[in-house]
Amino acid sequence: MEEKVNAAAEAPEKKLNFLEEIIEKDLAEGKFKSIITRFPPEPNGYLHLGHAKSLCINFGLAQKYGGKTNLRYDDTNPTKEDTEYVDAIKDDIRWLGFQWAEERYASDYFDQLYEWAEMMIERGQAYVDDQTLEQIREGRGTIDKPGTDSPWRNRSVEENLRLFREMKAGKYADGEKVLRAKIDMAHPNMMFRDPILYRIKHAHHHRTGDKWCIYPMYDYTHGQCDSIEHITHSICTLEFDVHRPLYDWFIQTLGIYPSHQYEFARLNLTYTLMSKRKLLELVQKGFVSGWDDPRMPTLCGVRRRGYTPEALKAFCEKIGVSKRDQLMDIGLLEWCVRQDLNERSNRYMVVSDDPIKITLTNWEPGKVEWFDAPLNPAAPDGAKRRVPFTGELLIDRADFMEDAPKKYFRLKPDGEVRLKYTFIIKCNEVIKDADGKVVELKCTYDPDTHPQSGQWRSVKGTIHWVSTAYMKEIECRIYDRLFTEADMGNIPEDRDYKEFLNPDSLVVKTGYAEPALLEDKHDLAVQFERVGYFFRDPDSTPEKLVMNKTTGLKDSFKL
Ligand code: ATP
Ligand code: MG
């Protein structure tokens, strides 16, 4: 799958996606002077990678065609919503680099929606139903079997108006009555079998307070809100295609601005779940440290991990807009992150937990030499960092092998290797502890191989290192996939998704860093040379730097 996506992305001229085709046609026909899209989150959780796709589509189309995008909170569910989420959603959208034209709330339109409901009652298009939700569900029938009329379906307009006003005034308890549209209980589209317009909910709303105790349903709200804002292209995910006829029906019935709905395939990623309900459960039950745990697929989670807005946008561009649901390889997202960080991130040397000590027997005791190393080899400014070199150093245990095969080019007994940015050294003696574990390598350096003043001599291996006199101990949080199963959307029905949590998704290790790392104040992940990308965590203190592993370089090195 990855290959296919890459090939498409590299095609010289990108084909228009189906939404761009629709918009170009609409504009060419003069249907609209400019387009307006909207992003409609329900403030009941934090945004995730799926929302990033929706954001890129909605804001991307408006940018491309000189239109605008509204941010509209779909806040019709007072018991699940919270201002914490409202604020976090705005932070995440800004972080991605998008700016909405208007900030709106479905609740801004509660008065208008209520007026329209009374209008529908007056026209005989809506009625108050006393049935329980259970009875209503049963009465809807099935796809093959028509529904049955509610016994309350033929109430008079006057009675319906009185009851609806009493519902609004708080006379009834939750669930006692609902307002339904009067359409057709035998309609082949089940959505049309007298859908519920309003339910009673005595709940405090984060914006309207206690003004309302009846709240409009999604289908009765969404299209009308689009219409009020003159949204030209209301873009949502495929599961809403069955709602579209009803969306159109309300707009036609009320005779209001004709917004149109278009559906695209939602983003599914391997080893990832993106349902807010499940993410909330992971947070509430402590399986992760919070919404912004770096293992979470939330935007605040991947941001804390070191993913960049540029990488996410590049990923959304690559996966494109399709009309068919598909499972995307999370490896492609990681690839986009690596591409971006490879170009922009600063480099540092950090030696992993359980290192091996190198003693240079011919280095003058106490001498320090500072070497220049590029901060980022790709940066045009050629900025440098200074790396201290002394007679006692650490290297990764993985960079030494005692009984090495011929093709092993890192350090081995009597073998040579270049210590990155400095000299070639030779391993003369291997020192072990009582258990036979290698603890120290006595080496000599070759002064003629100084990168500036020496003669050029090539050696096959180059490894990273730190000076024990200058290194800083840091905490490295190494992340793996949160789930063990690739297709989390299709786990067996009798299994709970939490059974697939990866017990090793977080491993904490010590690292030994060159001192310049601690001076890096960029708000961007850095590369630990030969190891991977790491991003400073807010848990860092002046005493201890905490770094989150963003992603590896390839797959061959592990810290
Ligand atoms: P969830 O199922 O994760 O709770 P949702 O659809 O309920 O998500 P909303 O806040 O209602 O979340 O979504 C806001 C917008 O983001 C909607 O237009 C929705 O279609 C879109 N969206 C949500 N999940 C995805 C996804 N995985 N891929 C693409 N778009 C998505
Ligand atoms: Mg939703």
Coordinates of C-alpha atoms and ligand atoms in Angstrom, one line a residue:
M1 CA 0.0 0.0 0.0
E2 CA 2.8 2.4 0.9
E3 CA 4.4 2.0 -2.4
K4 CA 1.3 2.7 -4.3
V5 CA 0.7 5.9 -2.3
N6 CA 4.2 7.1 -2.9
A7 CA 4.1 6.5 -6.6
A8 CA 0.9 8.5 -6.9
A9 CA 2.4 11.3 -4.9
E10 CA 5.4 11.5 -7.2
A11 CA 3.3 11.7 -10.4
P12 CA 4.4 15.0 -12.1
E13 CA 0.9 16.5 -12.4
K14 CA -1.5 15.8 -9.6
K15 CA -5.0 14.9 -10.7
L16 CA -7.7 16.8 -9.1
N17 CA -9.5 14.9 -6.3
F18 CA -13.2 14.5 -6.5
L19 CA -13.9 17.4 -4.2
E20 CA -11.7 19.7 -6.3
E21 CA -13.5 18.6 -9.4
I22 CA -16.9 19.4 -7.9
I23 CA -15.7 22.8 -6.7
E24 CA -14.1 23.7 -10.0
K25 CA -17.2 22.8 -11.8
D26 CA -19.4 24.8 -9.4
L27 CA -17.1 27.8 -9.7
A28 CA -17.0 27.5 -13.5
E29 CA -20.8 27.4 -13.7
G30 CA -20.9 30.5 -11.5
K31 CA -22.9 28.7 -8.8
F32 CA -20.8 30.6 -6.2
K33 CA -18.5 33.5 -6.3
S34 CA -16.3 31.8 -3.7
I35 CA -16.6 28.8 -1.5
I36 CA -17.2 28.4 2.3
T37 CA -16.4 25.2 4.1
R38 CA -16.6 24.4 7.8
F39 CA -14.9 22.2 10.3
P40 CA -17.6 20.9 12.8
P41 CA -16.1 19.2 15.8
E42 CA -18.1 18.1 18.7
P43 CA -16.4 19.4 21.8
N44 CA -16.4 16.1 23.5
G45 CA -12.7 15.2 23.2
Y46 CA -9.4 16.2 21.7
L47 CA -8.7 16.2 18.0
H48 CA -6.9 13.2 16.5
L49 CA -5.1 12.4 13.3
G50 CA -8.5 11.7 11.5
H51 CA -9.5 15.3 12.3
A52 CA -6.2 16.5 10.8
K53 CA -7.3 15.0 7.5
S54 CA -10.7 16.7 7.7
L55 CA -9.0 20.0 8.6
C56 CA -6.5 19.7 5.8
I57 CA -9.4 19.0 3.4
N58 CA -11.7 21.8 4.6
F59 CA -9.0 24.5 5.1
G60 CA -7.0 23.3 2.1
L61 CA -9.9 23.6 -0.3
A62 CA -10.8 27.0 0.9
Q63 CA -7.2 28.2 0.6
K64 CA -6.8 26.7 -2.8
Y65 CA -10.0 28.4 -4.2
G66 CA -9.8 31.7 -2.3
G67 CA -12.7 30.9 0.0
K68 CA -12.9 30.6 3.8
T69 CA -13.6 28.0 6.5
N70 CA -15.6 28.4 9.6
L71 CA -15.0 26.6 12.8
R72 CA -18.3 25.5 14.1
Y73 CA -18.7 23.5 17.3
D74 CA -21.4 20.9 17.1
D75 CA -22.4 21.4 20.7
T76 CA -25.8 19.8 20.9
N77 CA -24.9 17.2 23.5
P78 CA -24.5 19.2 26.8
T79 CA -23.7 16.2 29.0
K80 CA -20.6 15.1 27.1
E81 CA -19.2 18.5 26.2
D82 CA -16.8 20.8 27.9
T83 CA -15.0 24.1 27.5
E84 CA -11.7 22.3 28.1
Y85 CA -12.3 20.6 24.7
V86 CA -13.4 23.8 23.0
D87 CA -10.1 25.5 23.9
A88 CA -7.9 22.5 23.1
I89 CA -9.5 22.2 19.7
K90 CA -8.6 25.8 18.8
D91 CA -5.0 25.3 20.0
D92 CA -4.7 22.2 17.8
I93 CA -6.1 23.9 14.7
R94 CA -3.8 26.9 15.2
W95 CA -0.8 24.5 15.7
L96 CA -1.6 22.9 12.4
G97 CA -1.4 26.4 10.9
F98 CA -5.0 27.0 10.0
Q99 CA -7.0 30.1 10.7
W100 CA -10.8 30.0 10.7
A101 CA -12.9 32.9 9.4
E102 CA -15.7 32.7 12.0
E103 CA -15.9 30.8 15.3
R104 CA -19.5 29.6 15.6
Y105 CA -21.5 27.2 17.7
A106 CA -24.5 25.2 16.8
S107 CA -25.9 26.6 20.1
D108 CA -25.7 30.1 18.6
Y109 CA -28.6 28.9 16.4
F110 CA -30.8 27.3 19.1
D111 CA -33.4 30.1 18.9
Q112 CA -33.6 29.9 15.1
L113 CA -33.8 26.1 15.2
Y114 CA -36.6 26.3 17.7
E115 CA -38.6 28.8 15.6
W116 CA -38.3 26.5 12.6
A117 CA -39.5 23.6 14.7
E118 CA -42.6 25.6 15.7
M119 CA -43.1 26.4 12.0
M120 CA -42.9 22.8 11.1
I121 CA -45.5 22.0 13.8
E122 CA -47.8 24.7 12.4
R123 CA -47.5 23.2 9.0
G124 CA -48.3 19.7 10.2
Q125 CA -44.8 18.5 9.6
A126 CA -43.9 17.7 13.2
Y127 CA -45.5 16.2 16.2
V128 CA -44.9 15.5 19.9
D129 CA -44.5 11.8 20.6
D130 CA -45.0 10.4 24.1
Q131 CA -43.5 7.0 23.3
T132 CA -40.3 5.9 25.0
L133 CA -37.1 5.8 22.9
E134 CA -37.4 2.0 23.0
Q135 CA -40.9 2.1 21.6
I136 CA -39.9 4.6 18.9
R137 CA -37.0 2.3 17.9
E138 CA -39.2 -0.7 17.6
G139 CA -41.8 1.3 15.7
R140 CA -39.3 2.2 13.0
G141 CA -39.4 -1.2 11.5
T142 CA -36.5 -2.6 9.5
I143 CA -35.1 -2.2 6.1
D144 CA -37.5 -4.9 4.8
K145 CA -40.4 -4.1 7.1
P146 CA -42.2 -0.7 7.2
G147 CA -42.5 1.0 10.6
T148 CA -45.7 1.6 12.4
D149 CA -47.3 5.0 13.2
S150 CA -47.0 6.3 16.7
P151 CA -50.3 6.5 18.5
W152 CA -49.5 10.2 19.0
R153 CA -48.8 10.9 15.3
N154 CA -52.1 12.6 14.6
R155 CA -52.3 15.1 17.4
S156 CA -53.7 18.5 16.4
V157 CA -51.4 21.4 15.6
E158 CA -52.6 23.2 18.7
E159 CA -51.9 20.3 21.0
N160 CA -48.5 19.8 19.5
L161 CA -47.6 23.4 19.8
R162 CA -48.8 23.5 23.5
L163 CA -46.9 20.3 24.3
F164 CA -43.7 21.4 22.6
R165 CA -43.8 24.8 24.4
E166 CA -44.3 22.9 27.6
M167 CA -41.3 20.7 26.8
K168 CA -39.2 23.8 26.3
A169 CA -40.6 25.3 29.5
G170 CA -39.4 22.3 31.5
K171 CA -42.7 20.7 32.3
Y172 CA -41.5 17.1 31.5
A173 CA -38.7 14.9 32.6
D174 CA -36.0 13.6 30.3
G175 CA -37.3 11.0 27.9
E176 CA -41.0 11.7 28.6
K177 CA -41.6 13.3 25.1
V178 CA -39.8 14.0 21.9
L179 CA -40.5 16.1 18.9
R180 CA -40.5 14.2 15.6
A181 CA -40.8 15.2 12.0
K182 CA -43.9 13.8 10.3
I183 CA -42.6 12.2 7.1
D184 CA -43.3 8.6 6.2
M185 CA -43.1 5.6 8.5
A186 CA -42.8 3.3 5.5
H187 CA -40.0 5.3 3.8
P188 CA -37.4 3.0 2.2
N189 CA -34.7 5.2 3.8
M190 CA -35.1 4.5 7.5
M191 CA -33.8 8.0 8.2
F192 CA -37.1 9.4 7.0
R193 CA -39.3 7.3 9.3
D194 CA -40.3 10.3 11.4
P195 CA -36.8 11.3 12.7
I196 CA -36.5 12.8 16.2
L197 CA -35.9 16.6 16.1
Y198 CA -35.7 17.4 19.8
R199 CA -35.2 15.5 23.0
I200 CA -35.6 16.6 26.6
K201 CA -32.4 16.9 28.5
H202 CA -32.3 18.8 31.8
A203 CA -28.6 19.5 31.6
H204 CA -26.4 22.5 32.0
H205 CA -24.9 23.6 28.7
H206 CA -21.3 25.0 28.6
R207 CA -22.6 28.0 26.6
T208 CA -26.3 28.4 26.9
G209 CA -26.3 27.5 30.6
D210 CA -29.8 26.5 31.8
K211 CA -31.7 28.3 29.1
W212 CA -32.7 25.1 27.4
C213 CA -33.9 21.8 28.5
I214 CA -34.6 20.5 25.0
Y215 CA -31.8 20.0 22.6
P216 CA -32.0 19.5 18.8
M217 CA -30.7 16.3 17.2
Y218 CA -27.7 16.1 14.9
D219 CA -29.8 15.7 11.7
Y220 CA -32.1 18.6 12.5
T221 CA -29.1 20.8 13.4
H222 CA -26.3 20.2 11.0
G223 CA -27.7 21.1 7.7
Q224 CA -29.5 24.1 9.0
C225 CA -26.4 25.5 10.6
D226 CA -24.5 25.0 7.3
S227 CA -27.3 26.8 5.6
I228 CA -27.4 29.8 8.1
E229 CA -23.6 30.2 7.5
H230 CA -24.0 29.8 3.7
I231 CA -21.6 26.9 3.7
T232 CA -21.3 26.0 0.0
H233 CA -19.6 22.6 0.5
S234 CA -20.3 20.8 3.7
I235 CA -17.7 18.0 3.7
C236 CA -17.9 15.1 6.1
T237 CA -17.0 11.4 6.3
L238 CA -18.6 8.6 4.4
E239 CA -20.8 7.3 7.3
F240 CA -22.9 10.4 6.8
D241 CA -24.0 9.6 3.3
V242 CA -27.2 8.0 4.6
H243 CA -28.0 11.2 6.3
R244 CA -27.6 13.3 3.2
P245 CA -31.2 12.9 1.8
L246 CA -32.5 14.1 5.2
Y247 CA -30.0 17.0 5.2
D248 CA -31.4 18.0 1.9
W249 CA -35.0 17.4 3.0
F250 CA -34.8 19.8 6.0
I251 CA -33.2 22.5 3.8
Q252 CA -35.9 22.1 1.1
T253 CA -38.7 21.9 3.6
L254 CA -37.6 25.1 5.4
G255 CA -36.8 26.8 2.1
I256 CA -33.4 28.0 3.3
Y257 CA -30.0 28.5 1.7
P258 CA -29.1 25.3 -0.2
S259 CA -25.9 24.0 1.3
H260 CA -24.7 20.6 0.0
Q261 CA -23.0 17.8 1.7
Y262 CA -20.2 15.7 0.2
E263 CA -18.6 12.7 1.8
F264 CA -15.0 11.4 1.8
A265 CA -13.4 8.3 3.4
R266 CA -12.4 8.7 7.0
L267 CA -8.8 8.1 7.9
N268 CA -8.0 4.7 9.5
L269 CA -4.4 4.0 10.5
T270 CA -2.7 0.7 11.3
Y271 CA -2.1 0.1 15.0
T272 CA -4.3 3.0 15.8
L273 CA -7.7 3.7 17.2
M274 CA -9.3 7.1 16.6
S275 CA -12.7 7.0 18.2
K276 CA -12.9 9.8 20.8
R277 CA -15.0 7.6 23.0
K278 CA -12.3 5.0 23.2
L279 CA -9.5 7.5 23.6
L280 CA -11.4 9.1 26.5
E281 CA -11.6 5.6 28.1
L282 CA -7.9 5.1 27.8
V283 CA -7.4 8.5 29.5
Q284 CA -10.0 7.9 32.2
K285 CA -8.8 4.4 33.1
G286 CA -5.1 5.5 33.1
F287 CA -3.9 3.3 30.3
V288 CA -2.1 6.5 29.1
S289 CA -1.0 9.5 31.0
G290 CA -3.5 11.9 29.4
W291 CA -4.9 13.1 26.1
D292 CA -1.4 14.4 25.2
D293 CA 0.4 11.1 26.0
P294 CA 2.9 10.8 23.2
R295 CA 1.5 7.4 22.3
M296 CA -2.0 8.9 21.6
P297 CA -3.1 9.6 18.1
T298 CA -4.4 12.9 19.2
L299 CA -2.9 16.1 17.8
C300 CA -1.6 17.2 21.2
G301 CA -0.2 13.7 21.6
V302 CA 1.8 13.6 18.4
R303 CA 2.8 17.2 18.9
R304 CA 4.3 16.2 22.3
R305 CA 6.0 13.3 20.6
G306 CA 7.7 15.7 18.1
Y307 CA 5.6 15.2 15.0
T308 CA 5.4 18.5 13.0
P309 CA 2.4 20.2 11.4
E310 CA 4.4 20.2 8.1
A311 CA 4.7 16.4 8.3
L312 CA 1.0 15.9 9.1
K313 CA 0.1 18.1 6.2
A314 CA 2.4 16.3 3.9
F315 CA 0.9 13.0 5.0
C316 CA -2.6 14.3 4.3
E317 CA -1.5 15.5 0.9
K318 CA -0.1 12.0 0.1
I319 CA -3.1 10.0 1.2
G320 CA -5.3 12.2 -0.8
V321 CA -9.1 12.3 -0.7
S322 CA -10.9 9.1 -1.6
K323 CA -14.4 7.8 -1.6
R324 CA -13.6 4.4 -0.3
D325 CA -12.6 3.5 3.2
Q326 CA -9.1 2.2 3.6
L327 CA -6.6 1.4 6.2
M328 CA -3.4 3.5 5.8
D329 CA 0.0 2.3 6.9
I330 CA 1.2 4.3 9.9
G331 CA 4.6 3.8 8.4
L332 CA 3.8 6.3 5.8
L333 CA 3.0 8.9 8.5
E334 CA 6.3 8.1 10.2
W335 CA 8.1 8.4 6.8
C336 CA 6.7 11.9 6.4
V337 CA 7.8 12.9 9.9
R338 CA 11.3 11.6 9.1
Q339 CA 11.5 13.4 5.8
D340 CA 10.6 16.7 7.5
L341 CA 12.9 16.3 10.5
N342 CA 15.8 15.0 8.4
E343 CA 15.8 18.4 6.6
R344 CA 15.3 20.6 9.6
S345 CA 16.4 19.1 12.8
N346 CA 19.6 19.7 14.7
R347 CA 22.0 16.9 15.3
Y348 CA 23.5 15.7 18.6
M349 CA 25.4 12.7 19.8
V350 CA 23.7 10.7 22.6
V351 CA 25.0 7.3 23.8
S352 CA 22.4 4.8 24.9
D353 CA 21.8 3.1 28.2
D354 CA 24.4 0.5 29.2
P355 CA 27.4 2.0 27.2
I356 CA 31.0 0.9 27.0
K357 CA 33.8 3.1 28.3
I358 CA 36.7 3.9 26.0
T359 CA 40.0 5.0 27.5
L360 CA 42.6 6.6 25.2
T361 CA 45.9 5.5 26.6
N362 CA 47.9 7.9 24.5
W363 CA 45.8 11.0 25.2
E364 CA 47.4 13.6 27.4
P365 CA 45.7 13.3 30.8
G366 CA 43.3 16.2 31.5
K367 CA 43.5 17.6 27.9
V368 CA 40.2 18.8 26.3
E369 CA 39.9 19.5 22.6
W370 CA 36.7 21.1 21.2
F371 CA 35.6 20.0 17.7
D372 CA 33.2 21.7 15.4
A373 CA 30.3 19.7 14.2
P374 CA 27.4 20.9 12.0
L375 CA 24.2 21.5 13.8
N376 CA 22.3 20.4 10.7
P377 CA 24.2 19.3 7.6
A378 CA 21.4 20.4 5.3
A379 CA 21.1 23.9 6.8
P380 CA 22.4 26.6 4.4
D381 CA 23.7 28.8 7.3
G382 CA 26.3 26.1 8.2
A383 CA 25.6 26.6 11.9
K384 CA 27.9 24.6 14.2
R385 CA 28.0 23.1 17.6
R386 CA 31.1 22.5 19.7
V387 CA 31.8 19.0 20.9
P388 CA 34.4 18.3 23.7
F389 CA 36.8 15.4 23.3
T390 CA 38.7 13.9 26.2
G391 CA 40.7 10.8 27.1
E392 CA 37.6 9.0 28.5
L393 CA 34.6 8.5 26.4
L394 CA 31.5 6.4 26.1
I395 CA 30.2 4.5 23.0
D396 CA 27.0 2.4 22.4
R397 CA 27.4 -1.2 23.4
A398 CA 26.0 -2.1 20.0
D399 CA 29.0 -0.4 18.4
F400 CA 31.5 -3.0 19.7
M401 CA 31.7 -6.7 19.0
E402 CA 34.3 -9.0 20.4
D403 CA 34.0 -11.9 18.0
A404 CA 33.1 -9.8 15.0
P405 CA 32.5 -11.2 11.5
K406 CA 34.7 -9.9 8.8
K407 CA 32.1 -7.4 7.5
Y408 CA 31.6 -5.8 10.9
F409 CA 32.9 -2.2 10.5
R410 CA 32.3 -0.9 14.0
L411 CA 34.8 -1.4 16.8
K412 CA 36.3 -4.8 17.4
P413 CA 39.6 -6.0 19.1
D414 CA 42.6 -4.7 17.0
G415 CA 40.1 -2.9 14.8
E416 CA 39.8 0.7 13.9
V417 CA 36.9 3.1 13.7
R418 CA 36.4 6.9 13.4
L419 CA 34.8 8.6 16.3
K420 CA 32.5 11.0 14.5
Y421 CA 34.0 14.5 13.8
T422 CA 37.3 13.5 15.4
F423 CA 40.1 10.9 15.2
I424 CA 40.4 7.3 14.2
I425 CA 41.0 5.1 17.2
K426 CA 42.2 1.5 17.5
C427 CA 41.0 -1.0 20.1
N428 CA 44.0 -2.6 21.8
E429 CA 42.6 -4.2 24.9
V430 CA 39.2 -5.5 26.1
I431 CA 38.5 -5.3 29.8
K432 CA 35.7 -7.4 31.4
D433 CA 34.1 -7.6 34.8
A434 CA 33.8 -10.7 36.9
D435 CA 30.8 -11.9 34.9
G436 CA 32.7 -11.6 31.6
K437 CA 30.8 -8.4 30.5
V438 CA 32.9 -6.0 28.6
V439 CA 33.2 -2.8 30.7
E440 CA 36.1 -0.9 29.1
L441 CA 38.1 -0.8 25.9
K442 CA 41.7 0.5 26.0
C443 CA 42.3 2.3 22.8
T444 CA 44.8 4.6 21.1
Y445 CA 43.9 7.5 18.9
D446 CA 45.8 8.4 15.7
P447 CA 46.8 12.1 15.9
D448 CA 47.4 12.1 12.2
T449 CA 43.7 11.6 11.5
H450 CA 42.6 15.0 12.9
P451 CA 39.8 16.1 10.5
Q452 CA 41.3 19.6 10.1
S453 CA 45.0 19.1 10.4
G454 CA 45.6 15.4 9.7
Q455 CA 46.1 13.5 6.5
W456 CA 43.0 11.9 5.1
R457 CA 42.8 8.2 5.8
S458 CA 39.6 6.3 5.4
V459 CA 38.2 3.7 7.6
K460 CA 35.0 1.9 7.1
G461 CA 33.1 2.6 10.3
T462 CA 32.2 5.9 12.0
I463 CA 30.5 5.8 15.4
H464 CA 29.1 8.3 17.8
W465 CA 30.5 8.9 21.3
V466 CA 30.4 11.3 24.3
S467 CA 33.0 12.5 26.7
T468 CA 32.4 11.3 30.2
A469 CA 33.8 14.6 31.6
Y470 CA 31.2 16.7 29.7
M471 CA 28.2 14.4 29.1
K472 CA 24.8 15.0 30.6
E473 CA 22.6 12.3 31.8
I474 CA 19.1 12.5 30.3
E475 CA 15.9 10.5 30.3
C476 CA 14.7 9.0 27.1
R477 CA 11.2 7.8 26.7
I478 CA 11.1 5.2 23.9
Y479 CA 7.7 4.6 22.4
D480 CA 6.3 1.7 20.4
R481 CA 2.9 1.2 18.9
L482 CA 0.0 1.6 21.4
F483 CA -1.7 -1.5 20.0
T484 CA -0.4 -4.8 18.9
E485 CA -2.9 -5.4 16.1
A486 CA -2.6 -3.6 12.8
D487 CA -6.3 -3.5 11.9
M488 CA -7.9 -2.3 15.1
G489 CA -11.1 -1.5 13.3
N490 CA -11.7 -5.2 12.7
I491 CA -10.9 -7.0 15.8
P492 CA -13.1 -10.0 16.6
E493 CA -16.4 -8.9 18.1
D494 CA -16.0 -10.9 21.3
R495 CA -12.7 -9.2 22.1
D496 CA -12.2 -5.8 23.8
Y497 CA -9.9 -3.4 22.1
K498 CA -8.0 -2.9 25.4
E499 CA -6.8 -6.5 25.2
F500 CA -4.6 -5.4 22.3
L501 CA -2.8 -2.7 24.2
N502 CA 1.0 -3.1 23.8
P503 CA 2.6 -3.6 27.3
D504 CA 5.9 -2.3 25.9
S505 CA 4.6 0.8 24.3
L506 CA 6.7 2.9 26.7
V507 CA 10.2 2.1 27.9
V508 CA 12.2 4.6 29.9
K509 CA 16.0 4.6 29.4
T510 CA 18.9 6.7 30.4
G511 CA 21.0 8.4 27.7
Y512 CA 24.3 10.3 27.8
A513 CA 24.3 13.4 25.8
E514 CA 26.9 15.8 24.5
P515 CA 26.5 19.1 26.3
A516 CA 25.2 21.2 23.4
L517 CA 21.9 19.3 23.4
L518 CA 21.0 21.0 26.6
E519 CA 21.4 24.4 25.0
D520 CA 19.1 23.6 22.1
K521 CA 16.0 25.7 22.6
H522 CA 14.3 25.1 19.2
D523 CA 10.7 24.0 19.3
L524 CA 11.6 21.1 17.0
A525 CA 12.7 17.5 17.5
V526 CA 16.4 16.9 17.2
Q527 CA 18.3 13.9 15.7
F528 CA 20.3 11.7 18.0
E529 CA 22.9 10.8 15.4
R530 CA 22.6 7.2 14.2
V531 CA 19.7 6.6 16.6
G532 CA 16.5 8.6 15.9
Y533 CA 14.6 11.8 16.4
F534 CA 13.8 13.0 19.9
F535 CA 11.7 15.9 21.2
R536 CA 12.0 17.7 24.5
D537 CA 9.2 16.8 26.9
P538 CA 7.5 19.4 29.1
D539 CA 8.3 17.1 32.1
S540 CA 11.9 18.2 31.7
T541 CA 13.4 20.1 34.6
P542 CA 16.6 22.2 34.9
E543 CA 18.2 19.1 36.5
K544 CA 16.9 16.5 34.0
L545 CA 16.2 16.7 30.4
V546 CA 13.4 14.3 29.3
M547 CA 13.3 13.4 25.6
N548 CA 10.5 11.6 23.8
K549 CA 11.5 9.4 20.9
T550 CA 9.6 10.8 17.9
T551 CA 10.6 8.1 15.5
G552 CA 13.7 6.0 14.5
L553 CA 16.0 6.8 11.6
K554 CA 15.3 3.6 9.9
D555 CA 14.4 0.5 11.8
S556 CA 17.9 -0.9 12.4
F557 CA 18.9 1.1 15.5
K558 CA 17.4 0.9 18.9
L559 CA 18.2 3.1 21.8
Ligands
ATP1 P1 -15.0 10.2 16.6 O1 -15.7 9.1 15.9 O2 -13.5 10.0 16.6 O3 -15.5 10.6 17.9 P2 -16.4 12.2 15.3 O4 -16.7 12.1 13.9 O5 -17.5 12.0 16.3 O6 -15.1 11.4 15.6 P3 -16.4 15.1 15.3 O7 -15.9 16.0 16.3 O8 -17.9 15.0 15.1 O9 -15.8 13.6 15.6 O10 -15.7 15.3 13.9 C1 -15.4 16.6 13.3 C2 -15.1 16.3 11.9 O11 -14.0 15.5 11.7 C3 -16.3 15.7 11.2 O12 -16.5 16.3 9.9 C4 -15.8 14.3 11.0 O13 -16.4 13.7 9.8 C5 -14.3 14.4 10.8 N1 -13.6 13.2 11.2 C6 -13.7 12.6 12.4 N2 -12.9 11.4 12.4 C7 -12.3 11.4 11.2 C8 -11.4 10.5 10.5 N3 -11.0 9.4 11.2 N4 -11.0 10.8 9.3 C9 -11.4 11.9 8.7 N5 -12.3 12.8 9.2 C10 -12.7 12.6 10.4
MG2 MG -19.4 13.1 15.9

